[in-house]
Amino acid sequence: MVTLKYKDEEDRAYGLGGMVVSMYMLDNDKYIDSISLDAESDHGLRFTADFFHLPNPNLSPKAVWSDSLDRFNLLNSLLVSNLLSRSLVRRNERVSREIYQLLMDMLIDEGRELCSLDEDEIKQLYNKNFSYFHEVFSNDTVAETVRGIVDTLKRDRSLDNDALYICMRPMRR
């Protein structure tokens, strides 16, 4: 049976490192409060309070839906980046077809619930993100950056936004 669960602490560190890279690549790093290996399983990446803003009730339904779509796309990117960092950077292997499909199926359910998207729209977003981040995590500089985050995270157990900014230095050259 295939699973998306972390195999060990190092696998989790690579997943968190991948999520940090995706937040920087999507210019959402301002929403990272911290990452932690010691946090509960689904809380390794902690967001700032600004990330959890409530839509203005005076906004049009289209604007509210657009915000929901942006949030779903970010969730999609975070999950894809977590998976690709663990596969491409840590294990230097391609994502199996079963894992690829498992993640897509999860995101189809989320996309339907959060944004009322149909399956084809969700698959299109997923494939676009998967392709983009596959290229990102295949880059040697990105892999070096992720490994630096992992090493620092394993040593310090948690990193705040300022420490992550320093870890991202290889990508800012």
Short mmCIF file of C-alpha atoms in Angstrom, two decimals:
data_model
loop_
_atom_site.label_atom_id
_atom_site.label_comp_id
_atom_site.label_asym_id
_atom_site.label_seq_id
_atom_site.Cartn_x
_atom_site.Cartn_y
_atom_site.Cartn_z
CA MET A 1 0.00 0.00 0.00
CA VAL A 2 1.37 3.40 -0.94
CA THR A 3 1.30 6.24 1.55
CA LEU A 4 2.33 9.86 1.77
CA LYS A 5 3.40 9.50 5.41
CA TYR A 6 6.93 10.38 6.36
CA LYS A 7 9.30 7.42 6.61
CA ASP A 8 11.41 9.05 9.32
CA GLU A 9 12.50 12.39 10.76
CA GLU A 10 14.86 13.12 7.88
CA ASP A 11 12.07 12.49 5.38
CA ARG A 12 9.94 15.01 7.28
CA ALA A 13 12.79 17.54 7.23
CA TYR A 14 13.06 17.19 3.44
CA GLY A 15 9.30 17.63 3.12
CA LEU A 16 9.37 20.78 5.23
CA GLY A 17 12.37 22.08 3.30
CA GLY A 18 10.49 21.56 0.04
CA MET A 19 7.50 23.46 1.37
CA VAL A 20 9.71 26.38 2.38
CA VAL A 21 11.22 26.52 -1.11
CA SER A 22 7.76 26.56 -2.68
CA MET A 23 6.65 29.40 -0.40
CA TYR A 24 9.69 31.42 -1.52
CA MET A 25 9.18 30.53 -5.18
CA LEU A 26 5.54 31.68 -4.99
CA ASP A 27 6.50 34.86 -3.10
CA ASN A 28 4.57 33.77 0.00
CA ASP A 29 7.53 33.53 2.38
CA LYS A 30 6.12 36.43 4.43
CA TYR A 31 3.47 33.97 5.66
CA ILE A 32 6.00 31.53 7.15
CA ASP A 33 6.25 31.84 10.92
CA SER A 34 8.45 28.79 11.45
CA ILE A 35 9.08 25.13 10.70
CA SER A 36 9.64 22.49 13.35
CA LEU A 37 10.53 18.83 13.48
CA ASP A 38 9.01 18.58 16.95
CA ALA A 39 5.55 19.92 16.05
CA GLU A 40 2.57 17.60 15.63
CA SER A 41 2.51 15.75 12.32
CA ASP A 42 0.44 18.21 10.29
CA HIS A 43 1.83 21.34 11.95
CA GLY A 44 5.49 21.29 10.95
CA LEU A 45 5.01 24.43 8.86
CA ARG A 46 3.53 27.21 10.94
CA PHE A 47 1.95 30.21 9.23
CA THR A 48 1.75 33.80 10.46
CA ALA A 49 -1.60 35.22 11.58
CA ASP A 50 -1.78 37.26 8.35
CA PHE A 51 -2.08 34.05 6.37
CA PHE A 52 -5.41 33.25 8.04
CA HIS A 53 -7.20 36.46 7.08
CA LEU A 54 -10.93 36.24 6.62
CA PRO A 55 -12.29 37.54 3.33
CA ASN A 56 -13.97 40.92 3.57
CA PRO A 57 -17.73 40.29 3.73
CA ASN A 58 -18.22 43.20 1.32
CA LEU A 59 -16.24 41.47 -1.42
CA SER A 60 -18.01 40.08 -4.42
CA PRO A 61 -18.59 36.34 -4.59
CA LYS A 62 -16.10 36.21 -7.46
CA ALA A 63 -13.39 37.85 -5.31
CA VAL A 64 -14.08 35.42 -2.44
CA TRP A 65 -13.93 32.46 -4.85
CA SER A 66 -10.70 33.80 -6.36
CA ASP A 67 -9.16 33.97 -2.88
CA SER A 68 -10.27 30.37 -2.22
CA LEU A 69 -8.74 29.29 -5.52
CA ASP A 70 -5.44 31.00 -4.61
CA ARG A 71 -5.42 29.18 -1.25
CA PHE A 72 -6.16 25.85 -2.93
CA ASN A 73 -3.38 26.43 -5.44
CA LEU A 74 -0.97 27.19 -2.58
CA LEU A 75 -2.03 23.98 -0.79
CA ASN A 76 -1.50 22.09 -4.04
CA SER A 77 1.98 23.62 -4.44
CA LEU A 78 2.96 22.86 -0.85
CA LEU A 79 1.96 19.20 -1.11
CA VAL A 80 3.62 18.74 -4.50
CA SER A 81 6.81 20.43 -3.25
CA ASN A 82 6.87 18.33 -0.10
CA LEU A 83 6.61 15.17 -2.19
CA LEU A 84 9.12 16.21 -4.85
CA SER A 85 11.70 17.37 -2.33
CA ARG A 86 11.52 14.01 -0.58
CA SER A 87 11.75 12.06 -3.84
CA LEU A 88 14.03 14.07 -6.10
CA VAL A 89 16.34 15.72 -3.57
CA ARG A 90 16.52 13.17 -0.76
CA ARG A 91 16.26 9.87 -2.63
CA ASN A 92 17.25 11.05 -6.12
CA GLU A 93 14.35 9.11 -7.66
CA ARG A 94 11.21 9.87 -9.60
CA VAL A 95 7.81 9.92 -7.94
CA SER A 96 6.04 6.61 -8.49
CA ARG A 97 2.84 6.57 -10.53
CA GLU A 98 0.94 5.32 -7.45
CA ILE A 99 2.11 8.21 -5.25
CA TYR A 100 1.45 10.70 -8.05
CA GLN A 101 -2.12 9.39 -8.37
CA LEU A 102 -2.69 9.24 -4.60
CA LEU A 103 -1.79 12.91 -4.20
CA MET A 104 -3.94 13.85 -7.20
CA ASP A 105 -6.92 12.01 -5.74
CA MET A 106 -6.51 13.84 -2.42
CA LEU A 107 -6.34 17.18 -4.19
CA ILE A 108 -9.39 16.39 -6.31
CA ASP A 109 -11.41 15.96 -3.13
CA GLU A 110 -10.01 19.20 -1.64
CA GLY A 111 -10.53 21.20 -4.85
CA ARG A 112 -14.15 20.10 -5.07
CA GLU A 113 -14.79 21.01 -1.45
CA LEU A 114 -12.87 24.29 -1.25
CA CYS A 115 -13.51 25.80 -4.67
CA SER A 116 -16.21 23.72 -6.34
CA LEU A 117 -13.78 22.91 -9.14
CA ASP A 118 -14.45 20.01 -11.44
CA GLU A 119 -12.02 17.13 -11.78
CA ASP A 120 -10.49 18.35 -15.05
CA GLU A 121 -9.76 21.81 -13.60
CA ILE A 122 -8.10 20.28 -10.56
CA LYS A 123 -6.02 17.89 -12.65
CA GLN A 124 -4.89 20.80 -14.81
CA LEU A 125 -3.74 22.79 -11.75
CA TYR A 126 -2.09 19.73 -10.24
CA ASN A 127 -0.23 18.84 -13.44
CA LYS A 128 0.89 22.46 -13.91
CA ASN A 129 2.26 22.62 -10.34
CA PHE A 130 3.80 19.17 -10.56
CA SER A 131 5.60 20.02 -13.80
CA TYR A 132 6.81 23.40 -12.51
CA PHE A 133 8.07 22.11 -9.18
CA HIS A 134 9.59 19.01 -10.76
CA GLU A 135 11.80 21.38 -12.71
CA VAL A 136 12.50 23.47 -9.58
CA PHE A 137 13.55 20.49 -7.43
CA SER A 138 15.65 19.03 -10.25
CA ASN A 139 17.86 22.13 -10.09
CA ASP A 140 21.20 21.62 -8.29
CA THR A 141 21.05 25.01 -6.53
CA VAL A 142 17.58 24.27 -5.18
CA ALA A 143 18.71 20.80 -4.04
CA GLU A 144 21.70 22.41 -2.26
CA THR A 145 19.35 24.88 -0.58
CA VAL A 146 16.98 22.14 0.59
CA ARG A 147 19.88 20.11 2.00
CA GLY A 148 21.06 23.21 3.89
CA ILE A 149 17.58 23.69 5.36
CA VAL A 150 17.45 20.01 6.34
CA ASP A 151 20.88 20.09 8.02
CA THR A 152 20.05 23.26 9.95
CA LEU A 153 16.59 22.00 10.91
CA LYS A 154 17.94 18.67 12.18
CA ARG A 155 20.51 20.54 14.27
CA ASP A 156 18.23 23.30 15.63
CA ARG A 157 14.89 21.37 15.59
CA SER A 158 12.97 24.49 14.51
CA LEU A 159 13.66 27.53 12.34
CA ASP A 160 11.90 30.86 12.30
CA ASN A 161 11.41 33.02 9.22
CA ASP A 162 14.68 34.91 9.75
CA ALA A 163 16.70 31.68 9.95
CA LEU A 164 14.95 30.36 6.84
CA TYR A 165 15.83 33.55 4.97
CA ILE A 166 19.49 32.85 5.72
CA CYS A 167 19.09 29.22 4.59
CA MET A 168 17.63 30.41 1.29
CA ARG A 169 20.83 32.33 0.46
CA PRO A 170 22.09 29.88 -2.23
CA MET A 171 18.96 30.53 -4.28
CA ARG A 172 19.33 34.33 -4.04
CA ARG A 173 22.81 34.48 -5.60
#
